[in-house]
């Protein structure tokens, strides 16, 4: 186990180099977010009723929380690194050393997220403070616990899905288009763009069959207390199931990939 | 992860394998070297017309190079067009979802906003076709020391850095933007006059200039930080403002993104002109002024950066 702690420490040191980048990144993310909030404000101005159960305060909170989930769970660079490790033959060493590549990658991902979250603390904190009047705070303490659990699972799920996509580098020379396509799907279907429950029912039920809503939409809805107790437990269970499935797929794809792998470069 | 994050890294990824072509380009540029006399450029070249023609011929070569390059990665070329279309359609989905719950945002109706999105996409893609990957690659040129090589060539370095590659896919995507605009115009039962169409193109040119100048300004930061990825990525976030109606914004935010970083002008003004809903002609004047001002600023920053440039490697 201790060797993986070393990996985490190395990861932290490596990402600390980019702390300014991270800060800039976190600050710039707020611009489109503010724009979205402005647009929703304008929409709410012309009407008295709420949009399908979302008051303006809840709508704003939705986007704030989605940003928070994103800060802790989004895969930014890890998938590109995995792909280039495969292309450049850097994974050779993992085939020889007693170190598991998936665990190694996960440690680096965790370290990167940690540093990013710390760097984002200041801009995000200020932004939340600014919107504190509208920010929804759940009354029940258990909501926070469920939210944290769901957040952790969402992080695992995001990591595993991106990892699997990056492993396509074993078969395809240019994975970047695949990765961007995946970003596109995730962006719309995970609930980044808008709360998924304002979609027409058919689109909604289709999306709920994919793993994407469990990356952002579920944790945020749990926080906003938009899900009943039964649905909450069921949601977490499905989230766990998706994590297990993706873990299995990741292992399987790696096995298949290694068989094809011919260590170019290295 | 904002989609810009992925997009930004993607731009890097797609250009990386093309770097090998640099020598090819050098070889192609070389024949032009003897045509410029070592001293007294003005003596042999008859004035600015001659120089313009000279630069034009270089640019033609760069175009030919880019075509050859794109054609040798055909599937990649097609895939990127698909990706761009996907992102564009996601934005349209967003508009559709919004308008399921309202019939106007400020005073903009659904198809007017679709028009704006199409216009914004068109302008952004024309910008990508000519300048984007070149600006993004600047930090890579600095890091790898290729900039030294470009500084030695007997052409204006800014010209070479800004226009080295043409992204042909950008033109296809700009076409998609136009198609969407035509579709929206049809839905609005409205045909633009020639004056409106030409005015739209002229104003778009100003907007492309603003995009380019801002991007070069931002990329110039990489003279100091070397890895400008985070900053370049930030620009994509700013871009996303352009496709929203300016009326939705208020206060300091609106003032900042109108005057300091004129993102709320670049698509809004041309499309508003096209739809005949400009509040006052001053908006157009402001757009033109902004384009000249940022062109000037970027030249200042570029010169300042070059003066302080010490090669990163050799």
CSV table of N, CA and C in Angstrom, one decimal, chain A residues 33-172:
chain,number,residue,atom,x,y,z
A,33,UNK,N,-20.4,30.2,-16.3
A,33,UNK,CA,-21.4,29.9,-15.2
A,33,UNK,C,-22.3,31.1,-14.9
A,34,UNK,N,-21.6,32.2,-14.8
A,34,UNK,CA,-22.3,33.5,-14.5
A,34,UNK,C,-23.2,33.8,-15.6
A,35,UNK,N,-22.8,33.6,-16.9
A,35,UNK,CA,-23.6,33.8,-18.0
A,35,UNK,C,-24.9,33.0,-18.0
A,36,UNK,N,-24.7,31.7,-17.7
A,36,UNK,CA,-25.9,30.8,-17.6
A,36,UNK,C,-26.8,31.3,-16.5
A,37,UNK,N,-26.3,31.7,-15.4
A,37,UNK,CA,-27.1,32.2,-14.3
A,37,UNK,C,-27.9,33.5,-14.7
A,38,UNK,N,-27.2,34.3,-15.4
A,38,UNK,CA,-27.9,35.6,-15.9
A,38,UNK,C,-29.0,35.2,-16.8
A,39,UNK,N,-28.8,34.2,-17.7
A,39,UNK,CA,-29.8,33.9,-18.7
A,39,UNK,C,-31.0,33.3,-17.9
A,40,UNK,N,-30.8,32.5,-16.9
A,40,UNK,CA,-31.9,31.9,-16.2
A,40,UNK,C,-32.7,33.0,-15.4
A,41,UNK,N,-31.9,34.0,-14.8
A,41,UNK,CA,-32.5,35.1,-14.2
A,41,UNK,C,-33.5,35.8,-15.1
A,42,UNK,N,-33.0,36.1,-16.3
A,42,UNK,CA,-33.8,36.8,-17.3
A,42,UNK,C,-35.1,36.0,-17.6
A,43,UNK,N,-35.0,34.7,-17.7
A,43,UNK,CA,-36.1,33.8,-18.0
A,43,UNK,C,-37.1,33.9,-16.8
A,44,UNK,N,-36.6,33.8,-15.6
A,44,UNK,CA,-37.5,33.9,-14.4
A,44,UNK,C,-38.2,35.2,-14.2
A,45,UNK,N,-37.6,36.3,-14.7
A,45,UNK,CA,-38.1,37.6,-14.6
A,45,UNK,C,-39.5,37.7,-15.2
A,46,UNK,N,-39.7,37.1,-16.3
A,46,UNK,CA,-40.9,37.3,-17.1
A,46,UNK,C,-42.1,36.3,-16.6
A,47,UNK,N,-41.9,35.6,-15.5
A,47,UNK,CA,-42.9,34.7,-15.1
A,47,UNK,C,-43.0,34.6,-13.6
A,48,UNK,N,-44.2,34.1,-13.2
A,48,UNK,CA,-44.4,34.0,-11.7
A,48,UNK,C,-44.1,32.6,-11.2
A,49,UNK,N,-44.5,31.6,-12.0
A,49,UNK,CA,-44.3,30.3,-11.5
A,49,UNK,C,-42.9,29.8,-11.6
A,50,UNK,N,-42.6,28.6,-11.1
A,50,UNK,CA,-41.3,28.1,-11.2
A,50,UNK,C,-41.2,27.2,-12.4
A,51,UNK,N,-40.0,26.8,-12.8
A,51,UNK,CA,-39.8,25.9,-13.9
A,51,UNK,C,-39.8,24.5,-13.4
A,52,UNK,N,-40.8,23.8,-13.6
A,52,UNK,CA,-40.9,22.4,-13.2
A,52,UNK,C,-40.3,22.1,-11.8
A,53,UNK,N,-40.7,22.8,-10.8
A,53,UNK,CA,-40.3,22.6,-9.5
A,53,UNK,C,-39.0,23.3,-9.1
A,54,UNK,N,-38.4,24.0,-10.0
A,54,UNK,CA,-37.2,24.7,-9.7
A,54,UNK,C,-37.6,26.2,-9.5
A,55,UNK,N,-37.4,26.7,-8.2
A,55,UNK,CA,-37.5,28.2,-8.1
A,55,UNK,C,-36.2,28.7,-8.6
A,56,UNK,N,-36.1,30.1,-8.7
A,56,UNK,CA,-34.8,30.7,-9.2
A,56,UNK,C,-33.7,30.3,-8.2
A,57,UNK,N,-34.0,30.3,-6.9
A,57,UNK,CA,-32.9,30.0,-6.0
A,57,UNK,C,-32.4,28.6,-6.2
A,58,UNK,N,-33.3,27.7,-6.4
A,58,UNK,CA,-32.9,26.3,-6.6
A,58,UNK,C,-32.1,26.1,-7.9
A,59,UNK,N,-32.6,26.8,-8.9
A,59,UNK,CA,-31.9,26.8,-10.2
A,59,UNK,C,-30.5,27.3,-10.1
A,60,UNK,N,-30.3,28.4,-9.4
A,60,UNK,CA,-28.9,28.9,-9.3
A,60,UNK,C,-28.1,27.9,-8.4
A,61,UNK,N,-28.7,27.4,-7.4
A,61,UNK,CA,-28.0,26.4,-6.5
A,61,UNK,C,-27.6,25.2,-7.3
A,62,UNK,N,-28.5,24.8,-8.3
A,62,UNK,CA,-28.2,23.6,-9.1
A,62,UNK,C,-26.8,23.9,-9.8
A,63,UNK,N,-26.7,25.0,-10.4
A,63,UNK,CA,-25.5,25.3,-11.2
A,63,UNK,C,-24.3,25.4,-10.3
A,64,UNK,N,-24.5,26.0,-9.1
A,64,UNK,CA,-23.3,26.2,-8.2
A,64,UNK,C,-22.9,24.8,-7.7
A,65,UNK,N,-23.8,23.9,-7.4
A,65,UNK,CA,-23.5,22.6,-6.9
A,65,UNK,C,-22.8,21.8,-8.0
A,66,UNK,N,-23.4,21.9,-9.2
A,66,UNK,CA,-22.8,21.2,-10.4
A,66,UNK,C,-21.3,21.6,-10.5
A,67,UNK,N,-21.0,22.9,-10.3
A,67,UNK,CA,-19.7,23.3,-10.4
A,67,UNK,C,-18.8,22.7,-9.3
A,68,UNK,N,-19.4,22.6,-8.1
A,68,UNK,CA,-18.7,22.0,-7.0
A,68,UNK,C,-18.3,20.6,-7.3
A,69,UNK,N,-19.3,19.8,-7.8
A,69,UNK,CA,-19.1,18.4,-8.1
A,69,UNK,C,-18.0,18.3,-9.1
A,70,UNK,N,-18.1,19.2,-10.1
A,70,UNK,CA,-17.1,19.2,-11.2
A,70,UNK,C,-15.7,19.4,-10.6
A,71,UNK,N,-15.6,20.4,-9.7
A,71,UNK,CA,-14.3,20.7,-9.1
A,71,UNK,C,-13.6,19.4,-8.5
A,72,UNK,N,-14.5,18.6,-7.8
A,72,UNK,CA,-13.9,17.5,-7.1
A,72,UNK,C,-13.8,16.2,-8.0
A,73,UNK,N,-14.5,16.2,-9.1
A,73,UNK,CA,-14.6,14.9,-9.8
A,73,UNK,C,-14.1,14.9,-11.2
A,74,UNK,N,-14.1,16.1,-11.8
A,74,UNK,CA,-13.8,16.1,-13.3
A,74,UNK,C,-12.4,15.6,-13.7
A,75,UNK,N,-12.4,14.9,-14.7
A,75,UNK,CA,-11.1,14.4,-15.3
A,75,UNK,C,-10.6,15.4,-16.3
A,76,UNK,N,-9.5,16.1,-16.0
A,76,UNK,CA,-9.1,17.1,-16.9
A,76,UNK,C,-8.0,16.7,-17.9
A,77,UNK,N,-6.9,16.1,-17.3
A,77,UNK,CA,-5.8,15.8,-18.1
A,77,UNK,C,-5.4,14.3,-18.1
A,78,UNK,N,-6.0,13.6,-17.1
A,78,UNK,CA,-5.6,12.2,-16.9
A,78,UNK,C,-5.8,11.4,-18.1
A,79,UNK,N,-6.9,11.5,-18.8
A,79,UNK,CA,-7.2,10.7,-20.0
A,79,UNK,C,-6.1,10.9,-21.1
A,80,UNK,N,-5.8,12.2,-21.3
A,80,UNK,CA,-4.7,12.5,-22.3
A,80,UNK,C,-3.4,11.8,-21.9
A,81,UNK,N,-3.1,11.9,-20.6
A,81,UNK,CA,-1.8,11.3,-20.2
A,81,UNK,C,-1.8,9.8,-20.4
A,82,UNK,N,-3.0,9.1,-20.1
A,82,UNK,CA,-3.0,7.7,-20.3
A,82,UNK,C,-2.8,7.3,-21.7
A,83,UNK,N,-3.5,8.1,-22.6
A,83,UNK,CA,-3.4,7.8,-24.0
A,83,UNK,C,-2.0,8.0,-24.5
A,84,UNK,N,-1.3,9.1,-24.0
A,84,UNK,CA,0.1,9.3,-24.5
A,84,UNK,C,1.0,8.3,-23.9
A,85,UNK,N,0.8,7.8,-22.7
A,85,UNK,CA,1.6,6.8,-22.0
A,85,UNK,C,1.6,5.5,-22.9
A,86,UNK,N,0.4,5.2,-23.5
A,86,UNK,CA,0.2,4.0,-24.3
A,86,UNK,C,1.0,4.2,-25.6
A,87,UNK,N,0.7,5.4,-26.2
A,87,UNK,CA,1.3,5.7,-27.5
A,87,UNK,C,2.8,5.8,-27.5
A,88,UNK,N,3.4,6.4,-26.4
A,88,UNK,CA,4.8,6.5,-26.3
A,88,UNK,C,5.5,5.3,-25.7
A,89,UNK,N,4.8,4.3,-25.3
A,89,UNK,CA,5.4,3.2,-24.7
A,89,UNK,C,5.8,3.3,-23.3
A,90,UNK,N,5.3,4.3,-22.6
A,90,UNK,CA,5.6,4.5,-21.2
A,90,UNK,C,5.0,3.5,-20.2
A,91,UNK,N,4.1,2.7,-20.8
A,91,UNK,CA,3.5,1.7,-19.8
A,91,UNK,C,4.3,0.5,-19.7
A,92,UNK,N,5.4,0.4,-20.5
A,92,UNK,CA,6.3,-0.8,-20.4
A,92,UNK,C,6.7,-1.0,-19.0
A,93,UNK,N,7.1,0.0,-18.3
A,93,UNK,CA,7.6,-0.1,-17.0
A,93,UNK,C,6.5,-0.7,-16.0
A,94,UNK,N,5.3,-0.5,-16.3
A,94,UNK,CA,4.2,-1.0,-15.4
A,94,UNK,C,4.0,-2.5,-15.7
A,95,UNK,N,4.4,-2.9,-16.9
A,95,UNK,CA,4.3,-4.4,-17.2
A,95,UNK,C,5.3,-5.2,-16.4
A,96,UNK,N,6.5,-4.5,-16.1
A,96,UNK,CA,7.6,-5.1,-15.4
A,96,UNK,C,7.5,-5.0,-13.9
A,97,UNK,N,7.1,-3.8,-13.5
A,97,UNK,CA,7.1,-3.5,-12.0
A,97,UNK,C,5.9,-4.1,-11.3
A,98,UNK,N,6.0,-4.3,-10.0
A,98,UNK,CA,4.8,-4.8,-9.3
A,98,UNK,C,3.9,-3.6,-8.9
A,99,UNK,N,3.5,-2.9,-10.0
A,99,UNK,CA,2.6,-1.8,-9.7
A,99,UNK,C,1.4,-1.8,-10.7
A,100,UNK,N,0.2,-1.7,-10.1
A,100,UNK,CA,-1.0,-1.8,-11.0
A,100,UNK,C,-1.2,-0.4,-11.6
A,101,UNK,N,-1.4,-0.4,-13.0
A,101,UNK,CA,-1.5,0.9,-13.7
A,101,UNK,C,-2.8,1.6,-13.3
A,102,UNK,N,-3.9,0.8,-13.2
A,102,UNK,CA,-5.2,1.5,-12.8
A,102,UNK,C,-5.1,2.2,-11.5
A,103,UNK,N,-4.5,1.5,-10.5
A,103,UNK,CA,-4.4,2.1,-9.2
A,103,UNK,C,-3.4,3.3,-9.2
A,104,UNK,N,-2.4,3.1,-9.9
A,104,UNK,CA,-1.4,4.2,-10.1
A,104,UNK,C,-2.1,5.4,-10.6
A,105,UNK,N,-2.8,5.2,-11.7
A,105,UNK,CA,-3.5,6.3,-12.3
A,105,UNK,C,-4.5,7.0,-11.4
A,106,UNK,N,-5.2,6.1,-10.6
A,106,UNK,CA,-6.2,6.6,-9.7
A,106,UNK,C,-5.6,7.5,-8.6
A,107,UNK,N,-4.4,7.1,-8.2
A,107,UNK,CA,-3.7,7.9,-7.2
A,107,UNK,C,-3.4,9.2,-7.7
A,108,UNK,N,-2.9,9.3,-9.0
A,108,UNK,CA,-2.5,10.5,-9.6
A,108,UNK,C,-3.8,11.4,-9.8
A,109,UNK,N,-4.9,10.8,-10.2
A,109,UNK,CA,-6.1,11.5,-10.4
A,109,UNK,C,-6.6,12.1,-9.0
A,110,UNK,N,-6.5,11.3,-8.0
A,110,UNK,CA,-6.9,11.8,-6.7
A,110,UNK,C,-6.0,13.0,-6.2
A,111,UNK,N,-4.7,12.9,-6.4
A,111,UNK,CA,-3.8,13.9,-6.0
A,111,UNK,C,-4.1,15.2,-6.8
A,112,UNK,N,-4.3,15.0,-8.1
A,112,UNK,CA,-4.6,16.2,-9.0
A,112,UNK,C,-5.9,16.9,-8.6
A,113,UNK,N,-6.9,16.1,-8.2
A,113,UNK,CA,-8.2,16.7,-7.8
A,113,UNK,C,-8.0,17.5,-6.5
A,114,UNK,N,-7.2,16.9,-5.6
A,114,UNK,CA,-7.0,17.5,-4.3
A,114,UNK,C,-6.4,18.9,-4.5
A,115,UNK,N,-5.3,19.0,-5.3
A,115,UNK,CA,-4.6,20.3,-5.5
A,115,UNK,C,-5.5,21.2,-6.3
A,116,UNK,N,-6.3,20.7,-7.2
A,116,UNK,CA,-7.2,21.6,-8.0
A,116,UNK,C,-8.2,22.2,-7.1
A,117,UNK,N,-8.8,21.3,-6.2
A,117,UNK,CA,-9.8,21.8,-5.3
A,117,UNK,C,-9.3,22.9,-4.4
A,118,UNK,N,-8.0,22.7,-3.9
A,118,UNK,CA,-7.4,23.7,-3.0
A,118,UNK,C,-7.2,25.0,-3.8
A,119,UNK,N,-6.7,24.9,-5.1
A,119,UNK,CA,-6.5,26.1,-5.9
A,119,UNK,C,-7.8,26.8,-6.2
A,120,UNK,N,-8.9,26.0,-6.3
A,120,UNK,CA,-10.2,26.6,-6.7
A,120,UNK,C,-10.9,27.1,-5.5
A,121,UNK,N,-10.4,26.8,-4.3
A,121,UNK,CA,-11.1,27.2,-3.1
A,121,UNK,C,-11.4,28.7,-3.1
A,122,UNK,N,-10.4,29.5,-3.4
A,122,UNK,CA,-10.6,31.0,-3.3
A,122,UNK,C,-11.6,31.5,-4.3
A,123,UNK,N,-11.4,31.3,-5.6
A,123,UNK,CA,-12.5,31.8,-6.5
A,123,UNK,C,-13.8,31.3,-6.3
A,124,UNK,N,-13.9,30.0,-6.0
A,124,UNK,CA,-15.2,29.3,-5.8
A,124,UNK,C,-15.8,29.8,-4.5
A,125,UNK,N,-15.0,29.9,-3.5
A,125,UNK,CA,-15.5,30.4,-2.2
A,125,UNK,C,-16.1,31.8,-2.3
A,126,UNK,N,-15.4,32.7,-3.0
A,126,UNK,CA,-15.9,34.0,-3.2
A,126,UNK,C,-17.2,34.0,-4.0
A,127,UNK,N,-17.3,33.2,-5.0
A,127,UNK,CA,-18.5,33.1,-5.8
A,127,UNK,C,-19.7,32.6,-5.1
A,128,UNK,N,-19.4,31.6,-4.2
A,128,UNK,CA,-20.5,31.0,-3.4
A,128,UNK,C,-21.0,32.1,-2.4
A,129,UNK,N,-20.0,32.8,-1.8
A,129,UNK,CA,-20.4,33.8,-0.9
A,129,UNK,C,-21.2,34.9,-1.5
A,130,UNK,N,-20.9,35.2,-2.7
A,130,UNK,CA,-21.6,36.3,-3.5
A,130,UNK,C,-23.1,35.8,-3.7
A,131,UNK,N,-23.3,34.5,-3.9
A,131,UNK,CA,-24.6,34.0,-4.2
A,131,UNK,C,-25.3,33.4,-2.9
A,132,UNK,N,-24.7,33.8,-1.8
A,132,UNK,CA,-25.2,33.1,-0.6
A,132,UNK,C,-26.7,33.2,-0.3
A,133,UNK,N,-27.3,34.4,-0.8
A,133,UNK,CA,-28.7,34.6,-0.5
A,133,UNK,C,-29.5,33.5,-1.3
A,134,UNK,N,-29.0,33.1,-2.4
A,134,UNK,CA,-29.8,32.2,-3.2
A,134,UNK,C,-29.4,30.7,-3.0
A,135,UNK,N,-28.3,30.5,-2.4
A,135,UNK,CA,-27.7,29.2,-2.2
A,135,UNK,C,-28.6,28.4,-1.3
A,136,UNK,N,-29.1,27.2,-1.8
A,136,UNK,CA,-29.9,26.3,-1.0
A,136,UNK,C,-29.1,25.5,0.0
A,137,UNK,N,-29.5,25.6,1.3
A,137,UNK,CA,-28.8,24.8,2.3
A,137,UNK,C,-29.8,23.7,2.8
A,138,UNK,N,-29.4,22.4,2.6
A,138,UNK,CA,-30.3,21.4,3.1
A,138,UNK,C,-30.4,21.4,4.6
A,139,UNK,N,-31.7,21.2,5.1
A,139,UNK,CA,-31.9,21.2,6.6
A,139,UNK,C,-31.3,20.0,7.3
A,140,UNK,N,-31.6,18.8,6.6
A,140,UNK,CA,-31.2,17.6,7.3
A,140,UNK,C,-29.7,17.3,7.2
A,141,UNK,N,-29.1,16.9,8.3
A,141,UNK,CA,-27.7,16.7,8.3
A,141,UNK,C,-27.4,15.4,7.4
A,142,UNK,N,-28.3,14.5,7.4
A,142,UNK,CA,-28.0,13.3,6.6
A,142,UNK,C,-27.9,13.6,5.1
A,143,UNK,N,-28.5,14.6,4.7
A,143,UNK,CA,-28.4,15.0,3.2
A,143,UNK,C,-26.9,15.2,2.9
A,144,UNK,N,-26.2,15.9,3.8
A,144,UNK,CA,-24.8,16.2,3.5
A,144,UNK,C,-24.0,14.9,3.4
A,145,UNK,N,-24.3,13.9,4.3
A,145,UNK,CA,-23.6,12.6,4.3
A,145,UNK,C,-23.9,11.9,2.9
A,146,UNK,N,-25.2,11.9,2.6
A,146,UNK,CA,-25.5,11.2,1.3
A,146,UNK,C,-24.9,11.9,0.1
A,147,UNK,N,-24.8,13.2,0.2
A,147,UNK,CA,-24.2,13.9,-0.9
A,147,UNK,C,-22.7,13.6,-1.0
A,148,UNK,N,-22.1,13.5,0.1
A,148,UNK,CA,-20.6,13.2,0.1
A,148,UNK,C,-20.4,11.8,-0.5
A,149,UNK,N,-21.2,10.9,-0.1
A,149,UNK,CA,-21.1,9.5,-0.6
A,149,UNK,C,-21.3,9.5,-2.1
A,150,UNK,N,-22.3,10.2,-2.5
A,150,UNK,CA,-22.6,10.2,-4.0
A,150,UNK,C,-21.5,10.9,-4.7
A,151,UNK,N,-21.0,11.9,-4.1
A,151,UNK,CA,-19.9,12.7,-4.8
A,151,UNK,C,-18.7,11.8,-5.0
A,152,UNK,N,-18.3,11.0,-4.0
A,152,UNK,CA,-17.2,10.1,-4.1
A,152,UNK,C,-17.4,9.1,-5.2
A,153,UNK,N,-18.6,8.5,-5.2
A,153,UNK,CA,-18.9,7.5,-6.3
A,153,UNK,C,-18.9,8.2,-7.6
A,154,UNK,N,-19.4,9.4,-7.7
A,154,UNK,CA,-19.3,10.2,-9.0
A,154,UNK,C,-17.9,10.3,-9.5
A,155,UNK,N,-17.0,10.6,-8.5
A,155,UNK,CA,-15.6,10.8,-8.9
A,155,UNK,C,-15.0,9.5,-9.5
A,156,UNK,N,-15.3,8.4,-8.8
A,156,UNK,CA,-14.9,7.1,-9.2
A,156,UNK,C,-15.4,6.8,-10.7
A,157,UNK,N,-16.7,7.1,-10.9
A,157,UNK,CA,-17.3,6.8,-12.1
A,157,UNK,C,-16.7,7.6,-13.2
A,158,UNK,N,-16.5,8.9,-13.0
A,158,UNK,CA,-15.9,9.8,-14.0
A,158,UNK,C,-14.5,9.3,-14.4
A,159,UNK,N,-13.7,8.9,-13.3
A,159,UNK,CA,-12.4,8.5,-13.6
A,159,UNK,C,-12.4,7.2,-14.4
A,160,UNK,N,-13.2,6.2,-14.1
A,160,UNK,CA,-13.2,4.9,-14.8
A,160,UNK,C,-13.7,5.1,-16.2
A,161,UNK,N,-14.7,5.9,-16.5
A,161,UNK,CA,-15.2,6.1,-17.8
A,161,UNK,C,-14.1,6.7,-18.7
A,162,UNK,N,-13.4,7.8,-18.2
A,162,UNK,CA,-12.4,8.4,-18.9
A,162,UNK,C,-11.2,7.5,-19.2
A,163,UNK,N,-10.9,6.7,-18.2
A,163,UNK,CA,-9.8,5.7,-18.2
A,163,UNK,C,-10.1,4.7,-19.4
A,164,UNK,N,-11.3,4.2,-19.4
A,164,UNK,CA,-11.6,3.2,-20.5
A,164,UNK,C,-11.5,3.9,-21.8
A,165,UNK,N,-12.0,5.1,-22.0
A,165,UNK,CA,-11.9,5.8,-23.2
A,165,UNK,C,-10.5,6.0,-23.7
A,166,UNK,N,-9.6,6.4,-22.7
A,166,UNK,CA,-8.2,6.6,-23.0
A,166,UNK,C,-7.5,5.3,-23.4
A,167,UNK,N,-8.0,4.1,-22.9
A,167,UNK,CA,-7.4,2.8,-23.3
A,167,UNK,C,-7.6,2.5,-24.7
A,168,UNK,N,-8.6,3.2,-25.4
A,168,UNK,CA,-8.8,3.0,-26.8
A,168,UNK,C,-7.5,3.3,-27.6
A,169,UNK,N,-6.6,3.9,-27.0
A,169,UNK,CA,-5.3,4.2,-27.6
A,169,UNK,C,-4.6,3.0,-28.0
A,170,UNK,N,-5.0,1.8,-27.4
A,170,UNK,CA,-4.4,0.6,-27.8
A,170,UNK,C,-4.8,0.2,-29.3
A,171,UNK,N,-6.0,0.6,-29.6
A,171,UNK,CA,-6.5,0.2,-31.0
A,171,UNK,C,-6.5,1.4,-32.0
A,172,UNK,N,-6.7,2.6,-31.5
A,172,UNK,CA,-6.8,3.7,-32.4
A,172,UNK,C,-5.6,4.6,-32.2
